[in-house]
CSV table of C-alpha atoms in Angstrom, one decimal:
chain,number,residue,atom,x,y,z
A,1,UNK,CA,0.0,0.2,-0.3
A,2,UNK,CA,1.2,3.4,-1.0
A,3,UNK,CA,2.1,6.2,1.4
A,4,UNK,CA,0.0,9.3,1.5
A,5,UNK,CA,2.2,12.8,1.5
A,6,UNK,CA,2.4,13.2,5.3
A,7,UNK,CA,3.3,9.1,5.9
A,8,UNK,CA,6.0,9.7,3.1
A,9,UNK,CA,7.5,13.0,4.6
A,10,UNK,CA,7.6,11.4,8.1
A,11,UNK,CA,9.3,8.4,6.7
A,12,UNK,CA,12.0,10.7,5.0
A,13,UNK,CA,12.3,12.8,8.3
A,14,UNK,CA,12.9,9.6,10.2
A,15,UNK,CA,15.9,8.7,8.1
A,16,UNK,CA,17.6,11.3,9.6
A,17,UNK,CA,19.9,11.3,12.8
A,18,UNK,CA,17.8,12.9,15.5
A,19,UNK,CA,15.8,11.7,18.3
A,20,UNK,CA,12.6,13.5,18.1
A,21,UNK,CA,9.0,12.8,17.3
A,22,UNK,CA,6.9,14.6,14.8
A,23,UNK,CA,3.8,16.7,15.9
A,24,UNK,CA,3.1,18.7,12.9
A,25,UNK,CA,4.1,19.3,9.4
A,26,UNK,CA,3.6,22.4,7.4
A,27,UNK,CA,4.6,23.4,3.8
A,28,UNK,CA,6.3,26.4,3.1
A,29,UNK,CA,4.8,28.5,0.0
A,30,UNK,CA,7.7,30.3,-0.9
A,31,UNK,CA,10.4,29.0,-3.4
A,32,UNK,CA,10.2,28.2,-6.7
A,33,UNK,CA,12.1,25.2,-7.0
A,34,UNK,CA,12.5,23.1,-4.1
A,35,UNK,CA,9.7,21.6,-1.8
A,36,UNK,CA,10.1,22.4,1.7
A,37,UNK,CA,8.4,21.6,4.8
A,38,UNK,CA,8.5,22.5,8.7
A,39,UNK,CA,8.9,19.8,10.9
A,40,UNK,CA,7.6,20.6,14.5
A,41,UNK,CA,8.5,17.9,17.1
A,42,UNK,CA,8.3,17.1,21.0
A,43,UNK,CA,12.1,17.4,21.1
A,44,UNK,CA,14.4,20.5,21.7
A,45,UNK,CA,14.5,21.3,18.0
A,46,UNK,CA,12.2,21.9,15.1
A,47,UNK,CA,13.5,21.3,11.2
A,48,UNK,CA,13.3,22.4,7.7
A,49,UNK,CA,13.0,19.2,5.5
A,50,UNK,CA,13.8,20.0,2.0
A,51,UNK,CA,13.3,18.0,-1.3
A,52,UNK,CA,16.0,19.2,-3.9
A,53,UNK,CA,14.5,19.4,-7.4
A,54,UNK,CA,16.8,17.1,-9.2
A,55,UNK,CA,15.5,18.1,-12.6
A,56,UNK,CA,17.1,21.7,-12.1
A,57,UNK,CA,20.0,20.6,-10.0
A,58,UNK,CA,21.5,17.3,-11.8
A,59,UNK,CA,24.3,16.6,-9.3
A,60,UNK,CA,22.4,16.8,-5.9
A,61,UNK,CA,25.2,14.8,-4.0
A,62,UNK,CA,28.0,17.4,-5.2
A,63,UNK,CA,25.4,20.1,-4.3
A,64,UNK,CA,24.7,18.9,-0.8
A,65,UNK,CA,28.6,18.4,-0.3
A,66,UNK,CA,28.8,21.8,-1.3
A,67,UNK,CA,26.3,23.1,1.2
A,68,UNK,CA,27.7,21.0,4.2
A,69,UNK,CA,31.2,21.9,3.5
A,70,UNK,CA,30.6,25.6,3.8
A,71,UNK,CA,28.5,25.2,6.5
A,72,UNK,CA,31.2,23.7,8.7
A,73,UNK,CA,33.3,26.0,7.6
A,74,UNK,CA,31.3,29.0,8.7
A,75,UNK,CA,30.5,27.1,12.0
A,76,UNK,CA,34.2,27.1,12.7
A,77,UNK,CA,34.3,31.1,12.6
A,78,UNK,CA,32.1,31.0,15.7
A,79,UNK,CA,34.5,29.2,18.3
A,80,UNK,CA,33.0,30.8,21.3
A,81,UNK,CA,29.2,30.4,20.5
A,82,UNK,CA,27.4,27.4,21.8
A,83,UNK,CA,25.8,24.8,19.6
A,84,UNK,CA,22.5,26.4,20.0
A,85,UNK,CA,23.8,29.7,19.1
A,86,UNK,CA,25.5,28.6,16.3
A,87,UNK,CA,22.7,26.9,14.9
A,88,UNK,CA,20.8,30.4,14.6
A,89,UNK,CA,24.1,31.9,12.8
A,90,UNK,CA,24.7,29.1,10.4
A,91,UNK,CA,22.9,26.8,8.4
A,92,UNK,CA,23.3,23.3,10.1
A,93,UNK,CA,22.6,20.3,8.1
A,94,UNK,CA,21.8,16.7,9.8
A,95,UNK,CA,23.3,13.5,8.5
A,96,UNK,CA,21.1,10.4,7.8
A,97,UNK,CA,21.3,7.5,10.2
A,98,UNK,CA,23.6,5.9,7.7
A,99,UNK,CA,26.1,8.9,7.8
A,100,UNK,CA,25.2,10.5,4.3
A,101,UNK,CA,23.8,14.2,4.3
A,102,UNK,CA,21.1,13.4,1.9
A,103,UNK,CA,18.6,10.8,1.8
A,104,UNK,CA,17.0,9.3,-1.3
A,105,UNK,CA,13.6,7.9,-1.2
A,106,UNK,CA,11.8,5.0,-2.8
A,107,UNK,CA,10.8,7.4,-5.6
A,108,UNK,CA,14.6,8.6,-6.1
A,109,UNK,CA,13.6,12.1,-4.7
A,110,UNK,CA,16.5,13.6,-2.8
A,111,UNK,CA,16.0,15.2,0.5
A,112,UNK,CA,18.1,17.2,3.3
A,113,UNK,CA,17.3,18.4,6.5
A,114,UNK,CA,18.3,21.3,8.7
A,115,UNK,CA,17.3,23.0,12.1
A,116,UNK,CA,14.8,25.5,12.1
A,117,UNK,CA,16.1,28.9,13.0
A,118,UNK,CA,13.5,30.0,15.7
A,119,UNK,CA,12.1,33.6,16.1
A,120,UNK,CA,13.6,34.4,12.4
A,121,UNK,CA,12.1,36.8,10.0
A,122,UNK,CA,12.5,37.2,6.0
A,123,UNK,CA,11.5,39.6,3.7
A,124,UNK,CA,10.5,39.3,0.1
A,125,UNK,CA,11.3,42.9,-0.7
A,126,UNK,CA,13.0,45.8,1.1
A,127,UNK,CA,11.1,49.0,2.1
A,128,UNK,CA,13.3,50.3,4.4
A,129,UNK,CA,17.0,51.4,4.1
A,130,UNK,CA,17.7,49.6,7.5
A,131,UNK,CA,17.0,46.2,6.1
A,132,UNK,CA,19.1,46.8,3.1
A,133,UNK,CA,22.1,47.6,5.1
A,134,UNK,CA,21.7,44.7,7.5
A,135,UNK,CA,21.2,42.5,4.4
A,136,UNK,CA,24.4,43.8,2.9
A,137,UNK,CA,26.3,43.0,6.3
A,138,UNK,CA,24.9,39.5,6.2
A,139,UNK,CA,26.0,38.8,2.7
A,140,UNK,CA,29.3,40.5,2.9
A,141,UNK,CA,29.9,38.6,6.0
A,142,UNK,CA,29.4,35.3,4.2
A,143,UNK,CA,31.8,36.1,1.7
A,144,UNK,CA,34.4,37.5,4.3
A,145,UNK,CA,33.9,34.2,6.5
A,146,UNK,CA,34.5,32.1,3.4
A,147,UNK,CA,37.5,34.1,2.0
A,148,UNK,CA,40.0,31.7,3.3
A,149,UNK,CA,38.1,28.6,2.1
A,150,UNK,CA,39.3,26.9,-1.2
A,151,UNK,CA,36.5,27.6,-3.8
A,152,UNK,CA,38.4,24.8,-5.7
A,153,UNK,CA,37.1,22.4,-3.4
A,154,UNK,CA,33.4,23.1,-4.5
A,155,UNK,CA,31.7,21.7,-7.8
A,156,UNK,CA,30.3,24.1,-10.0
A,157,UNK,CA,26.4,23.3,-9.6
A,158,UNK,CA,25.3,25.4,-12.8
A,159,UNK,CA,28.2,25.9,-15.0
A,160,UNK,CA,28.3,29.2,-16.7
A,161,UNK,CA,25.6,30.6,-14.7
A,162,UNK,CA,26.6,34.4,-14.9
A,163,UNK,CA,29.0,33.8,-17.8
A,164,UNK,CA,28.1,36.8,-20.2
A,165,UNK,CA,29.5,35.6,-23.4
A,166,UNK,CA,27.7,32.2,-22.8
A,167,UNK,CA,24.4,33.9,-22.4
A,168,UNK,CA,24.9,36.2,-25.4
A,169,UNK,CA,25.6,32.9,-27.6
A,170,UNK,CA,22.3,31.7,-26.1
A,171,UNK,CA,20.3,34.8,-27.2
A,172,UNK,CA,21.9,35.1,-30.8
A,173,UNK,CA,20.8,31.6,-31.4
A,174,UNK,CA,17.1,32.4,-30.1
A,175,UNK,CA,17.3,35.5,-32.0
A,176,UNK,CA,18.3,33.8,-35.2
A,177,UNK,CA,15.3,31.3,-35.0
A,178,UNK,CA,12.8,33.7,-33.6
A,179,UNK,CA,9.7,34.2,-35.7
A,180,UNK,CA,9.0,37.7,-37.4
A,181,UNK,CA,6.3,39.1,-35.0
A,182,UNK,CA,8.5,38.5,-31.7
A,183,UNK,CA,11.6,39.9,-33.6
A,184,UNK,CA,9.4,43.2,-34.3
A,185,UNK,CA,8.1,43.2,-31.0
A,186,UNK,CA,11.5,42.9,-29.1
A,187,UNK,CA,13.3,45.2,-31.6
A,188,UNK,CA,14.3,48.0,-29.3
A,189,UNK,CA,15.3,45.4,-26.4
A,190,UNK,CA,17.5,43.7,-29.1
A,191,UNK,CA,19.2,46.8,-30.2
A,192,UNK,CA,19.8,47.7,-26.4
A,193,UNK,CA,21.8,44.2,-26.0
A,194,UNK,CA,23.7,45.2,-29.1
A,195,UNK,CA,24.8,48.5,-27.5
A,196,UNK,CA,25.5,47.0,-24.1
A,197,UNK,CA,27.1,43.9,-24.7
A,198,UNK,CA,31.0,45.2,-25.2
A,199,UNK,CA,30.6,46.7,-21.6
A,200,UNK,CA,28.9,43.7,-20.1
A,201,UNK,CA,31.7,41.1,-20.9
A,202,UNK,CA,34.3,43.3,-18.8
A,203,UNK,CA,33.9,41.3,-15.4
A,204,UNK,CA,34.3,37.8,-17.6
A,205,UNK,CA,37.3,38.9,-19.2
A,206,UNK,CA,38.8,40.4,-15.6
A,207,UNK,CA,37.9,36.9,-14.3
A,208,UNK,CA,39.3,35.1,-17.0
A,209,UNK,CA,42.5,37.1,-17.0
A,210,UNK,CA,42.9,36.3,-13.4
A,211,UNK,CA,42.6,40.1,-12.4
A,212,UNK,CA,39.5,39.4,-9.9
A,213,UNK,CA,39.7,36.5,-7.9
A,214,UNK,CA,37.7,33.6,-7.7
A,215,UNK,CA,36.0,33.1,-4.3
A,216,UNK,CA,32.9,31.3,-2.7
A,217,UNK,CA,29.9,32.8,-3.9
A,218,UNK,CA,26.2,32.4,-2.7
A,219,UNK,CA,24.6,33.0,-6.1
A,220,UNK,CA,21.3,33.6,-5.3
A,221,UNK,CA,21.4,36.8,-2.7
A,222,UNK,CA,17.8,38.2,-3.0
A,223,UNK,CA,16.9,39.4,0.3
A,224,UNK,CA,14.5,36.5,1.1
A,225,UNK,CA,17.6,34.1,1.4
A,226,UNK,CA,18.6,36.4,4.4
A,227,UNK,CA,17.1,35.6,8.0
A,228,UNK,CA,16.9,38.5,10.6
A,229,UNK,CA,16.1,38.5,14.3
A,230,UNK,CA,13.1,40.4,15.9
A,231,UNK,CA,15.2,43.3,16.1
A,232,UNK,CA,15.9,43.2,12.2
A,233,UNK,CA,19.8,42.6,13.0
A,234,UNK,CA,20.9,39.7,10.3
A,235,UNK,CA,21.1,36.3,11.7
A,236,UNK,CA,21.9,33.8,8.9
A,237,UNK,CA,22.2,33.3,5.0
A,238,UNK,CA,20.0,30.4,3.9
A,239,UNK,CA,19.4,28.5,0.4
A,240,UNK,CA,22.9,27.7,-0.2
A,241,UNK,CA,22.0,25.4,-3.1
A,242,UNK,CA,24.0,27.7,-5.5
A,243,UNK,CA,27.0,28.0,-3.4
A,244,UNK,CA,30.0,27.4,-5.8
A,245,UNK,CA,33.1,29.3,-7.1
A,246,UNK,CA,32.3,32.8,-8.5
A,247,UNK,CA,33.4,36.5,-8.4
A,248,UNK,CA,32.0,39.0,-5.6
A,249,UNK,CA,30.8,41.1,-8.1
A,250,UNK,CA,27.7,38.3,-9.1
A,251,UNK,CA,26.7,38.2,-5.4
A,252,UNK,CA,26.7,42.2,-4.9
A,253,UNK,CA,24.7,42.7,-8.4
A,254,UNK,CA,22.4,40.0,-7.8
A,255,UNK,CA,21.2,41.4,-4.2
A,256,UNK,CA,21.3,45.0,-5.8
A,257,UNK,CA,19.0,44.0,-8.8
A,258,UNK,CA,16.3,42.7,-6.5
A,259,UNK,CA,16.6,45.1,-3.5
A,260,UNK,CA,16.8,48.6,-5.6
A,261,UNK,CA,14.1,48.1,-8.4
A,262,UNK,CA,11.2,50.0,-6.9
A,263,UNK,CA,8.6,47.8,-9.0
A,264,UNK,CA,8.0,44.2,-9.4
A,265,UNK,CA,10.2,42.7,-12.1
A,266,UNK,CA,7.4,42.1,-14.6
A,267,UNK,CA,5.6,45.7,-14.1
A,268,UNK,CA,4.2,47.0,-17.4
A,269,UNK,CA,4.2,50.7,-16.4
A,270,UNK,CA,8.0,51.1,-17.0
A,271,UNK,CA,7.4,54.6,-15.4
A,272,UNK,CA,7.3,52.9,-12.2
A,273,UNK,CA,10.6,51.1,-12.5
A,274,UNK,CA,13.3,53.3,-10.9
A,275,UNK,CA,16.7,52.3,-9.4
A,276,UNK,CA,16.8,53.3,-5.7
A,277,UNK,CA,20.1,54.5,-5.1
A,278,UNK,CA,19.5,54.8,-1.3
A,279,UNK,CA,19.0,51.5,-0.9
A,280,UNK,CA,22.1,51.1,-3.1
A,281,UNK,CA,24.3,53.1,-0.6
A,282,UNK,CA,22.7,51.3,2.4
A,283,UNK,CA,23.5,47.9,0.9
A,284,UNK,CA,26.9,49.0,-0.1
A,285,UNK,CA,27.6,50.2,3.2
A,286,UNK,CA,26.8,47.1,5.0
A,287,UNK,CA,28.4,44.9,2.5
A,288,UNK,CA,31.6,46.7,2.8
A,289,UNK,CA,31.8,47.1,6.6
A,290,UNK,CA,32.1,43.5,6.3
A,291,UNK,CA,34.2,42.8,3.5
A,292,UNK,CA,36.4,45.9,2.6
A,293,UNK,CA,39.7,44.5,3.8
A,294,UNK,CA,39.1,41.1,2.1
A,295,UNK,CA,38.6,42.7,-1.3
A,296,UNK,CA,41.1,44.1,-3.7
A,297,UNK,CA,41.0,48.0,-5.1
A,298,UNK,CA,40.1,46.6,-8.3
A,299,UNK,CA,37.1,44.3,-7.0
A,300,UNK,CA,35.5,47.3,-5.1
A,301,UNK,CA,36.1,49.6,-8.1
A,302,UNK,CA,34.1,47.3,-10.3
A,303,UNK,CA,31.2,46.5,-8.0
A,304,UNK,CA,28.9,49.2,-9.8
A,305,UNK,CA,29.4,47.3,-13.1
A,306,UNK,CA,28.3,44.1,-10.9
A,307,UNK,CA,25.3,45.3,-10.2
A,308,UNK,CA,24.6,46.6,-13.8
A,309,UNK,CA,25.8,43.4,-15.5
A,310,UNK,CA,23.6,41.3,-13.2
A,311,UNK,CA,20.7,43.3,-14.1
A,312,UNK,CA,21.6,42.9,-18.0
A,313,UNK,CA,21.8,39.0,-17.6
A,314,UNK,CA,18.3,38.8,-16.2
A,315,UNK,CA,17.2,41.3,-19.0
A,316,UNK,CA,18.9,39.2,-21.6
A,317,UNK,CA,18.0,35.7,-20.3
A,318,UNK,CA,14.1,36.8,-20.2
A,319,UNK,CA,14.4,38.4,-23.8
A,320,UNK,CA,16.0,35.1,-24.9
A,321,UNK,CA,13.1,33.2,-23.6
A,322,UNK,CA,10.9,35.2,-25.2
A,323,UNK,CA,12.5,34.9,-28.7
A,324,UNK,CA,12.8,31.4,-28.2
A,325,UNK,CA,8.8,30.6,-27.5
A,326,UNK,CA,8.9,31.0,-23.7
A,327,UNK,CA,10.7,27.7,-22.9
A,328,UNK,CA,12.1,28.1,-19.9
A,329,UNK,CA,10.3,30.6,-17.5
A,330,UNK,CA,6.9,30.3,-16.4
A,331,UNK,CA,4.7,32.9,-18.0
A,332,UNK,CA,1.3,34.2,-17.6
A,333,UNK,CA,0.1,35.9,-20.8
A,334,UNK,CA,1.9,36.0,-24.4
A,335,UNK,CA,4.5,38.8,-23.7
A,336,UNK,CA,5.1,38.0,-20.1
A,337,UNK,CA,8.9,37.5,-21.0
A,338,UNK,CA,9.2,40.4,-23.1
A,339,UNK,CA,7.6,42.7,-20.1
A,340,UNK,CA,10.2,41.1,-17.9
A,341,UNK,CA,13.0,42.1,-20.1
A,342,UNK,CA,11.7,45.6,-20.8
A,343,UNK,CA,11.5,45.9,-17.0
A,344,UNK,CA,15.2,45.1,-16.7
A,345,UNK,CA,16.6,47.1,-19.4
A,346,UNK,CA,14.6,50.0,-17.9
A,347,UNK,CA,16.2,49.5,-14.4
A,348,UNK,CA,19.6,49.9,-16.2
A,349,UNK,CA,18.5,53.0,-17.7
A,350,UNK,CA,17.7,54.5,-14.4
A,351,UNK,CA,20.9,53.0,-12.9
A,352,UNK,CA,22.8,54.7,-15.9
A,353,UNK,CA,21.2,58.2,-15.2
A,354,UNK,CA,22.2,57.8,-11.7
A,355,UNK,CA,25.7,56.5,-12.5
A,356,UNK,CA,27.7,59.5,-11.1
A,357,UNK,CA,26.2,59.4,-8.1
A,358,UNK,CA,26.9,55.3,-7.7
A,359,UNK,CA,30.6,56.0,-8.7
A,360,UNK,CA,30.9,58.7,-6.1
A,361,UNK,CA,30.0,56.1,-3.4
A,362,UNK,CA,32.8,53.6,-4.4
A,363,UNK,CA,35.3,56.2,-4.6
A,364,UNK,CA,34.9,57.4,-1.4
A,365,UNK,CA,35.2,54.2,0.2
A,366,UNK,CA,38.3,53.4,-1.8
A,367,UNK,CA,39.9,56.9,-0.9
A,368,UNK,CA,38.9,55.8,3.3
A,369,UNK,CA,40.3,52.2,2.8
A,370,UNK,CA,43.8,53.9,1.7
A,371,UNK,CA,43.9,56.1,4.4
């Protein structure tokens, strides 16, 4: 007789090494890729049980190994904290009863288990400079605390994830095969790609030339992946599925793209799409308070370009998918991906309008660093 959903989750949970009895199971609604459940127990701890989507992530054992290695390294950065306190500041994984950090059920689904971080808060959007600042500190600390970890020990879970030349090749293939109607509707966005592409490959070139170092990077630094305490102070970085080797500009840019857009990323009224430079300043301040002495001057100098490049990559990906016939992103209507692309390119336009002020912020930080 087959198991129902709750029985399956209970059987998976009990494959992990804990001494707790389930009292409740709740599914988290957020998250576009994995299935995630809160497990309430009668013991000292509650837990988060996650099914990892192996259709998106093709090497789950390596993914989990990446996560566990980084969590153990982060935990070593807090030698004076008790185990209970560490569980609040570091995502902590539990092994199965057989010793592995993932469990494969009878249906070949992969699962991992972490301690639930009690009395924590997350935000889907930023409406306060203080949250932007604290988010910057939290993600900056993540990179700072992993700066002495050899990124070469990590598997590249999504090869070429932020590789602009690779994304441009995908775009060109989609453009060459696109129907006339879609080409006509996307003409101004296609032209915008052509006008920006030379600038947008600079960071990849600097990386390839070894002028900016490869580090441990999170690669999904939206604000909802930062947990805060009840006083809105940063607690812990979560959702480390995409931890892999990268450059600091990708993490910085990904956070800025989501924090500093004044509108939703599929907002059709482009007059509402503006780049919030105040949130940029707050995030940058927090980020570099934790990180500026770990970064080279060149890395700091190119942080603004990191923000612009990640916005471009997302606009390019939405546009590519539109030209390819909407094969990757879920859409709600015929021109959804085109609207998303227009939104991102409008955000770049607003970013460029404020670029002198943005550059001044980086220059002032470099000046103070050199004193």
